[in-house]
CSV table of C-alpha atoms in Angstrom, one decimal:
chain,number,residue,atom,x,y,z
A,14,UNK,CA,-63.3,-148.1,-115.8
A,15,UNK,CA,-61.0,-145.8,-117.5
A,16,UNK,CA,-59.2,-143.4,-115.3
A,17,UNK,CA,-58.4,-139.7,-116.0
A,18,UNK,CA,-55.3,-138.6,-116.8
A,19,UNK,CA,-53.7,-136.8,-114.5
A,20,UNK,CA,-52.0,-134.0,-116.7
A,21,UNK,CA,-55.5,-133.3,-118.4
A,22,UNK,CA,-57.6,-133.0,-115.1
A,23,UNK,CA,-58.4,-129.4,-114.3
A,24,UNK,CA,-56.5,-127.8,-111.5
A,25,UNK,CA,-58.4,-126.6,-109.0
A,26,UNK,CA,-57.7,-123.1,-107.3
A,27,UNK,CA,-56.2,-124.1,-103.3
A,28,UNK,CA,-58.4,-123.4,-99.9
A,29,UNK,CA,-57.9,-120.5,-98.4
A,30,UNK,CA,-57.7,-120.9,-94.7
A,31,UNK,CA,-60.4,-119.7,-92.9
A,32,UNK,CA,-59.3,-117.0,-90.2
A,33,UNK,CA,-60.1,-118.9,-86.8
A,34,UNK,CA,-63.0,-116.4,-84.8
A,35,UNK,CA,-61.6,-114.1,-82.6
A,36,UNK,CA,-62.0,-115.5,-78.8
A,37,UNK,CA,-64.6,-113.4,-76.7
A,38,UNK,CA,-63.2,-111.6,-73.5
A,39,UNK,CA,-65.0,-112.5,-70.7
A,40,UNK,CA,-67.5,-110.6,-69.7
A,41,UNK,CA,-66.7,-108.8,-66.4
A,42,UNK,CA,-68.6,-105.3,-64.2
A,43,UNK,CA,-67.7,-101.9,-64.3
A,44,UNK,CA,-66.4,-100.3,-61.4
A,45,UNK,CA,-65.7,-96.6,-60.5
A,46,UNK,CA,-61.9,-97.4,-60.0
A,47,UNK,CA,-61.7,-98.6,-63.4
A,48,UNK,CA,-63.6,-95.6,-64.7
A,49,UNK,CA,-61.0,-93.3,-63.0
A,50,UNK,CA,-58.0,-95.4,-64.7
A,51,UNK,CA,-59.8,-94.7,-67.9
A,52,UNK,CA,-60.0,-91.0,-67.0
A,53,UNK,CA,-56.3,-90.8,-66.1
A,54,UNK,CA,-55.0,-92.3,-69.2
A,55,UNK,CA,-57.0,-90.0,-71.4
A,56,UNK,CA,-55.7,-87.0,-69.5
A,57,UNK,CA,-52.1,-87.9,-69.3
A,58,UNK,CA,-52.7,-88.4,-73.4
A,59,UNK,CA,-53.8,-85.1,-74.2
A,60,UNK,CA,-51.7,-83.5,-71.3
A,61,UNK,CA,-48.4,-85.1,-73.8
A,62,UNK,CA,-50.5,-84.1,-77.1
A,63,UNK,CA,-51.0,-80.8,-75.8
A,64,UNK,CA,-54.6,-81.5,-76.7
A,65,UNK,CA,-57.3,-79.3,-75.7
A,66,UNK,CA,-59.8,-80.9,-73.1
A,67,UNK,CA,-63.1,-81.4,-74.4
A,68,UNK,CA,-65.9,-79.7,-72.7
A,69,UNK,CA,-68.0,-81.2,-69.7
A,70,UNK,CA,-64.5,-82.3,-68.0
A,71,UNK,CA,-62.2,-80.0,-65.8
A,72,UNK,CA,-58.8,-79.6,-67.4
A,73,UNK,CA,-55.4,-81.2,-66.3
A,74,UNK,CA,-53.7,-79.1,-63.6
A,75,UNK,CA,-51.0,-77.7,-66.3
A,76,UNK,CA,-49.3,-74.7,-65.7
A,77,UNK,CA,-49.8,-72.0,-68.6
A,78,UNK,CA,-47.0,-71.7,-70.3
A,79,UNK,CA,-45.6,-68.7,-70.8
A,80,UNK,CA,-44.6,-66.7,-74.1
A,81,UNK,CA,-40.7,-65.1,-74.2
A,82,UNK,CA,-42.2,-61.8,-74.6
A,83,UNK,CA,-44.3,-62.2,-71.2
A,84,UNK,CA,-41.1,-64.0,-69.5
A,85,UNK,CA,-39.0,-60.3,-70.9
A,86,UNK,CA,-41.7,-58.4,-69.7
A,87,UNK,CA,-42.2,-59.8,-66.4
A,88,UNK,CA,-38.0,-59.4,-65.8
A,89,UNK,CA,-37.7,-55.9,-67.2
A,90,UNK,CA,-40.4,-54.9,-64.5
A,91,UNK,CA,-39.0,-56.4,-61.4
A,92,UNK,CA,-35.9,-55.1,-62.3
A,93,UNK,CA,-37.2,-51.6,-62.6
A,94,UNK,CA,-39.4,-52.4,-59.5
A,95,UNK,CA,-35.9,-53.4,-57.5
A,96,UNK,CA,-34.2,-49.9,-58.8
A,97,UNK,CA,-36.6,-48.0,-57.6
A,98,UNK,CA,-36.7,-49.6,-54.3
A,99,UNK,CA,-32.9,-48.9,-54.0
A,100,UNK,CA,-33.3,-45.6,-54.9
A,101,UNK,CA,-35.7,-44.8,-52.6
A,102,UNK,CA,-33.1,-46.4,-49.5
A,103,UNK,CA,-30.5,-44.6,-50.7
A,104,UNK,CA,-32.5,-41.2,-51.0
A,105,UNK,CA,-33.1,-42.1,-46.9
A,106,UNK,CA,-29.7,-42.4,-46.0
A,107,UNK,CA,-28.1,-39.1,-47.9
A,108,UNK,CA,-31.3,-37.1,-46.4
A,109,UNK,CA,-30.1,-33.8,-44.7
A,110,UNK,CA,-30.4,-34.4,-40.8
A,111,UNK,CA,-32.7,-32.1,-38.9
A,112,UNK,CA,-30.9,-29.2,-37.9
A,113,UNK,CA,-30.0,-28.4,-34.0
A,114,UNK,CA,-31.8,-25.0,-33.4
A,115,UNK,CA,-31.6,-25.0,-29.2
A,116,UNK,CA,-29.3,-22.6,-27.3
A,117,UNK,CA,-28.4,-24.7,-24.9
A,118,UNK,CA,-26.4,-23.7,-21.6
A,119,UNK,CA,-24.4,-25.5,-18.7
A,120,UNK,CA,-24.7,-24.1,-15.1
A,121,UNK,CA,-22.2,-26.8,-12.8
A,122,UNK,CA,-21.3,-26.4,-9.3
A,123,UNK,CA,-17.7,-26.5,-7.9
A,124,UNK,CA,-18.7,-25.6,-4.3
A,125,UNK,CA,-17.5,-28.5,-1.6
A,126,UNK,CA,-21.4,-29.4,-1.6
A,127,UNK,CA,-20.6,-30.7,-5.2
A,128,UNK,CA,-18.2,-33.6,-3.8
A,129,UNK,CA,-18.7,-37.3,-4.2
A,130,UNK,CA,-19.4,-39.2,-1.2
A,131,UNK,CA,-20.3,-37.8,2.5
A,132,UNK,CA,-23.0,-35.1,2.2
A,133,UNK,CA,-22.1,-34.1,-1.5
A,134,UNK,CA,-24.6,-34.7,-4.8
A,135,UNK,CA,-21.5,-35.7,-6.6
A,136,UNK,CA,-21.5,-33.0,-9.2
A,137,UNK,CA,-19.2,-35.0,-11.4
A,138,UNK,CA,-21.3,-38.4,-11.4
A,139,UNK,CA,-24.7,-36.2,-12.4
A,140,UNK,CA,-23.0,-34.3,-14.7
A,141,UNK,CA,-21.6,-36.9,-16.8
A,142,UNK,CA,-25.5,-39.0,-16.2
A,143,UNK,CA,-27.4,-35.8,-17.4
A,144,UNK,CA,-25.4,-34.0,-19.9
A,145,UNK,CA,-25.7,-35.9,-23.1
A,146,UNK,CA,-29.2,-37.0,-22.7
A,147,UNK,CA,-30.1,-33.1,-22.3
A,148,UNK,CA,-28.0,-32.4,-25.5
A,149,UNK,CA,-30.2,-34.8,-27.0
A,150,UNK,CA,-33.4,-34.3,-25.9
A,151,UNK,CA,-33.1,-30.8,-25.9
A,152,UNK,CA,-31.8,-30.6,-29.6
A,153,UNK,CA,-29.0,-28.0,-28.7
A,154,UNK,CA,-27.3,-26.3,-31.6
A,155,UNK,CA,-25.0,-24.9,-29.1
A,156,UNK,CA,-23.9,-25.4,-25.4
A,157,UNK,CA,-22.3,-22.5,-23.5
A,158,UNK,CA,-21.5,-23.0,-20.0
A,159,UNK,CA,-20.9,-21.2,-16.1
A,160,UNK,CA,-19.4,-22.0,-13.0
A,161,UNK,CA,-20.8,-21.9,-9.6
A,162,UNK,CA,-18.0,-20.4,-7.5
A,163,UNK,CA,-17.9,-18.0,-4.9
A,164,UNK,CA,-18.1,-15.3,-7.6
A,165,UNK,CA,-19.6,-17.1,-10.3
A,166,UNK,CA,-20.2,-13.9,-12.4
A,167,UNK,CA,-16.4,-13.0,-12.2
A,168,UNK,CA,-15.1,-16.3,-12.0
A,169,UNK,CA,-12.1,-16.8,-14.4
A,170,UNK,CA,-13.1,-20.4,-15.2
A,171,UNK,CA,-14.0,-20.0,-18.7
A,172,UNK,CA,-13.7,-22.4,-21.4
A,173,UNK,CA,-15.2,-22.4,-25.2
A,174,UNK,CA,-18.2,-22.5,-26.4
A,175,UNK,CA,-19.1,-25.8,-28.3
A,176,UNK,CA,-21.2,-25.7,-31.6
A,177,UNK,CA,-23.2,-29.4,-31.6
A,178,UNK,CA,-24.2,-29.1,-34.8
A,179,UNK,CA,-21.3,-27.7,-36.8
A,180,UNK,CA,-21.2,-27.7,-40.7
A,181,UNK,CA,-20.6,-30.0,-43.0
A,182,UNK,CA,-20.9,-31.4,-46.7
A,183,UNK,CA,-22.9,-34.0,-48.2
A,184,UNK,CA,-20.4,-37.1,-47.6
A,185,UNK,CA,-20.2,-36.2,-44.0
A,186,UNK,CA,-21.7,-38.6,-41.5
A,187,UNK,CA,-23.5,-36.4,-39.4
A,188,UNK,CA,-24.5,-38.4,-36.8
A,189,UNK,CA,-20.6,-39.2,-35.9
A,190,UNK,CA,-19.8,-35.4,-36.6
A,191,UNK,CA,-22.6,-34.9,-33.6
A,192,UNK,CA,-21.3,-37.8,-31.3
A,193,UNK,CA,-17.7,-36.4,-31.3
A,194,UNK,CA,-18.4,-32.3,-30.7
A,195,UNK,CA,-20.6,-33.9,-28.0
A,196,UNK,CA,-17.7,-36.0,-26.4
A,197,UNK,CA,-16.0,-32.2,-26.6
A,198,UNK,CA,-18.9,-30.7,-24.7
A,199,UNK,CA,-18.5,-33.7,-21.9
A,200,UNK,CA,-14.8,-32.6,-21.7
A,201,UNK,CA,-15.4,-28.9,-21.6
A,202,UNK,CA,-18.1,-29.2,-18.7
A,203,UNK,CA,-15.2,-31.2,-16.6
A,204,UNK,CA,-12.5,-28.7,-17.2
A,205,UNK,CA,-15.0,-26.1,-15.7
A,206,UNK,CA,-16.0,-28.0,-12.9
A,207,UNK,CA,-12.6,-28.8,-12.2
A,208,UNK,CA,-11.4,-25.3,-12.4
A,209,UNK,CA,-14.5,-23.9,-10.2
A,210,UNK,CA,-13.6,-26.5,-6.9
A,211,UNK,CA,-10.3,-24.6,-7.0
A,212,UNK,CA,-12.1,-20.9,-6.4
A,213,UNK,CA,-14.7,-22.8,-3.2
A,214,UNK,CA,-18.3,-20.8,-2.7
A,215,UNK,CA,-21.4,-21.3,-4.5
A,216,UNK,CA,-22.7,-18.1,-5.9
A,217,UNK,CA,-25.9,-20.0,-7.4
A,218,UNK,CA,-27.3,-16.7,-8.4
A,219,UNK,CA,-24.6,-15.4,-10.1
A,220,UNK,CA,-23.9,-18.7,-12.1
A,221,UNK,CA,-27.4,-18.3,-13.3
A,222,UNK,CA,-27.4,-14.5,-14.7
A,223,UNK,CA,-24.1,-15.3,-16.1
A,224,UNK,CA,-25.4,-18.5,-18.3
A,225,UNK,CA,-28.3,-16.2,-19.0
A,226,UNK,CA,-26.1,-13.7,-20.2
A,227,UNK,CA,-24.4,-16.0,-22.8
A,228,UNK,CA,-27.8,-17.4,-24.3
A,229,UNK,CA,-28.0,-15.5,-27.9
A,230,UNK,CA,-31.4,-13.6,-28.7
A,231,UNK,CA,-33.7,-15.3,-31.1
A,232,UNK,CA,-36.9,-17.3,-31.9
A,233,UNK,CA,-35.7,-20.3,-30.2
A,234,UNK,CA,-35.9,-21.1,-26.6
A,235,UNK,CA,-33.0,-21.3,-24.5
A,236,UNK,CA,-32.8,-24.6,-22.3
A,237,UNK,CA,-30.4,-24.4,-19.2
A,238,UNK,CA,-29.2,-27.1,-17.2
A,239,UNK,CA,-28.3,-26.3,-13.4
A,240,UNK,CA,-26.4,-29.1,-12.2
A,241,UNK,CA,-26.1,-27.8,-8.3
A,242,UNK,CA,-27.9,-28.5,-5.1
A,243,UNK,CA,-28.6,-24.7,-5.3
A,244,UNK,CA,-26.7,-24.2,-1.5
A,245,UNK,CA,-26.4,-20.1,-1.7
A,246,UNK,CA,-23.3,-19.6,0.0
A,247,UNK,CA,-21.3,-16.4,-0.8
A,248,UNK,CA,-19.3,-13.8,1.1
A,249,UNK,CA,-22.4,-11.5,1.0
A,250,UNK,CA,-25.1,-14.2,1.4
A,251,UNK,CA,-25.6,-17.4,3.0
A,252,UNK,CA,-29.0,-19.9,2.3
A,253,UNK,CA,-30.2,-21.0,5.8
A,254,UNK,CA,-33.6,-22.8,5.4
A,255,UNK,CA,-33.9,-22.1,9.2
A,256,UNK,CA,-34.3,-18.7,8.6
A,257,UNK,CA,-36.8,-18.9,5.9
A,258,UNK,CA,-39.3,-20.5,8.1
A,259,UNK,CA,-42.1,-18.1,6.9
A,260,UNK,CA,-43.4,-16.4,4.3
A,261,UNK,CA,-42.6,-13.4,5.9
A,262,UNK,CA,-38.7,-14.1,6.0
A,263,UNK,CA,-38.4,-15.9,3.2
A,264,UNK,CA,-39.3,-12.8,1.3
A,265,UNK,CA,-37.3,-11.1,3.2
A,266,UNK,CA,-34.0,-13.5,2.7
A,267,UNK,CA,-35.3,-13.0,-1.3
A,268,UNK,CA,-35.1,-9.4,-1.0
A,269,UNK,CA,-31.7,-9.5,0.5
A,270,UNK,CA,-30.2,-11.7,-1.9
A,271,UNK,CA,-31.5,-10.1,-5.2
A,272,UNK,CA,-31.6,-6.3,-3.6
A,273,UNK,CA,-28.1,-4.8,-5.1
A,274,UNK,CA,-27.4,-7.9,-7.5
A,275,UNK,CA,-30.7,-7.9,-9.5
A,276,UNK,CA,-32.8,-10.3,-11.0
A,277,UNK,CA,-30.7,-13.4,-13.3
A,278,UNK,CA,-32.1,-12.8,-17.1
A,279,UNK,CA,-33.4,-15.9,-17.6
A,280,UNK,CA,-36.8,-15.0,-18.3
A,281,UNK,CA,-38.6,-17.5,-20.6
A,282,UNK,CA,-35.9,-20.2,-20.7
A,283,UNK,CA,-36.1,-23.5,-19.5
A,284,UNK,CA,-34.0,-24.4,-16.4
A,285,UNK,CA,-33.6,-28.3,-15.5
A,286,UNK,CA,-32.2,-28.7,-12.5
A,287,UNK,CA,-30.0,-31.5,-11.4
A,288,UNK,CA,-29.3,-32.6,-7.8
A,289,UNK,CA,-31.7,-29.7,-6.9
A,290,UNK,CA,-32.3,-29.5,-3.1
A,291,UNK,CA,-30.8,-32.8,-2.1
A,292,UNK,CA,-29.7,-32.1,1.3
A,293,UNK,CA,-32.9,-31.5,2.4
A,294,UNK,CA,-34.8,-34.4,0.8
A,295,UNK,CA,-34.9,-36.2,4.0
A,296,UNK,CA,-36.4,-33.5,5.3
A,297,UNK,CA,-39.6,-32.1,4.4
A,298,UNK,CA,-40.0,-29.2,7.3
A,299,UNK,CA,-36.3,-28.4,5.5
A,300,UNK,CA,-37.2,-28.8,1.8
A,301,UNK,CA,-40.5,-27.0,1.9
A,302,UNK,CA,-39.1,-23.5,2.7
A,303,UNK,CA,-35.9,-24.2,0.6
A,304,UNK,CA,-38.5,-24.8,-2.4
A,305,UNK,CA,-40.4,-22.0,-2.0
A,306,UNK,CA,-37.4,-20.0,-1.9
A,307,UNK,CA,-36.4,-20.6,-5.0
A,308,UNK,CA,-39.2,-20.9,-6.5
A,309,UNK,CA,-39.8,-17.1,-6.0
A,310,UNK,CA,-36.8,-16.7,-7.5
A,311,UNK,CA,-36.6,-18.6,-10.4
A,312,UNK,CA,-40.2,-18.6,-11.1
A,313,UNK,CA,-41.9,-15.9,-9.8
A,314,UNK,CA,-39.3,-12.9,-10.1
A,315,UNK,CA,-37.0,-14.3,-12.8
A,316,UNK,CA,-39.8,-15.7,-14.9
A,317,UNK,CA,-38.4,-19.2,-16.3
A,318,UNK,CA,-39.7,-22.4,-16.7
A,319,UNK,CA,-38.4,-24.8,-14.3
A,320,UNK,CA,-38.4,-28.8,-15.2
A,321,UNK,CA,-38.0,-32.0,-13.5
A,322,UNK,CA,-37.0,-34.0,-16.3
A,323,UNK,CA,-33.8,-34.6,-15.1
A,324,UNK,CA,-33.8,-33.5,-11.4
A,325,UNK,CA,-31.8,-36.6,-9.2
């Protein structure tokens, strides 16, 4: 048998390999934690891709973002918000302070009663307990004051008048201005009280028409504070609560006193009285008449208004 030739046999086109079948995964259950893995990839995909979620499903927890205009927006109005606010605390602090409308007077007791320790009320202690908490309270514009010696209306124990709320611009600290004419006021009321212990007596009465005398006349009520144990003790008349028993010689002893001296003009101002009656607390058959007494006096005849607010 004849073979072929080689170079004249036809060539035949070469195999293509054929692609091996891709090898099956094995075949394995569903479970809710790999559902939720699912869910988290595709979130964190379009949470990158800034895709929008697809309805049915809640979106990722993203903050919004915010344009440059909003972010301007937002700034210029806290800042305008912040002005305002400091406006407003600075309006606060440059407000005008109430003004101090009170006449205010000063009635203190030089009379040996008046000393510290022993049987004296200590004048000076109450005095320097009572006066600027009555300034205060009281709102007093102005303080004026009187001795209690044994000629109180004649007394020449004088010293200035002190205006509490004195003028001032807008830069002034008025609060400081009103501290500092007070501390004057405390040393005014000393120099009194140390020039009435060198004149002895205790003209009560008189101390109190002369304070009334130096209260100015206008709308405002006076307020006067009496610091005295109100001992009547003069070379014309002398308090003793022994004979003022009844009502019959208390009115008597009231007639006597105010007969040729008159009624103290005090009518309608306040009077707060400090150390009032103190050496008869102790005693009420004492204090009983000693109250009434002057209690027709200041009350009843005179026609002020007597308060406790400070009474020790």
């Amino acid at each position: 048998m004849t073979r072929p030739d080689p170079a004249a046999a036809p060539v035949r086109a070469a195999r293509r390999p054929v692609a091996a079948a891709p090898a099956r995964t094995a075949w394995r259950p569903v479970t809710a934690d790999a559902l939720q893995e699912t869910a988290n990839h595709r979130t964190n995909t379009e949470r990158a891709m800034n895709v929008p979620h697809p309805p049915g499903r809640p979106p990722a927890a993203v903050p919004p973002r915010r344009s440059g205009r909003f972010r301007r927006t937002a700034r210029a109005l806290a800042l305008a918000a912040s002005l305002m606010a400091s406006s407003a605390a600075v309006t606060g602090c440059t407000a005008p302070a109430e003004a101090l409308r009170t006449p205010c007077g000063l009635v203190i007791d030089g009379s040996g009663s008046g000393a510290s320790g022993g049987r004296g009320f200590d004048a000076e202690a109450k005095l320097k307990s009572t006066l600027v908490p009555f300034l205060t309270d009281r709102s007093c514009g102005t303080l004026a004051f009187a001795p209690v010696t044994r000629s109180s209306q004649t007394s020449s124990c004088r010293v200035a008048d002190v205006d509490l709320d004195p003028p001032a611009d807008e830069t002034t600290d008025r609060d400081s201005l009103r501290r500092s004419v007070r501390v004057t006021a405390i040393k005014n009321a000393l120099t009194m009280l140390e020039c009435a212990r060198t004149q002895g007596g205790s003209d009560v009465l008189g101390a109190l028409a002369r304070i009334g005398e130096a209260m100015p006349s206008g709308k405002e009520t006076p307020s006067l504070l009496v610091v005295s144990d109100f001992e009547q003790a003069d070379k014309e008349f002398t308090l003793r609560v022994s004979e003022i028993g009844t009502d019959e010689s208390r009115e008597r002893a009231v007639d006597t006193l105010l007969g040729a001296r008159g009624v103290p003009g005090i009518a309608g101002m306040d009077v707060y009285p400090v150390g009032y009656g103190m050496r008869h607390d102790a005693k009420p058959s004492e204090y009983r008449p000693f109250d009434a007494f002057w209690t027709e006096i200041l009350s009843r005849r005179a026609k002020a208004h007597v308060h406790d607010d400070y009474r020790k």
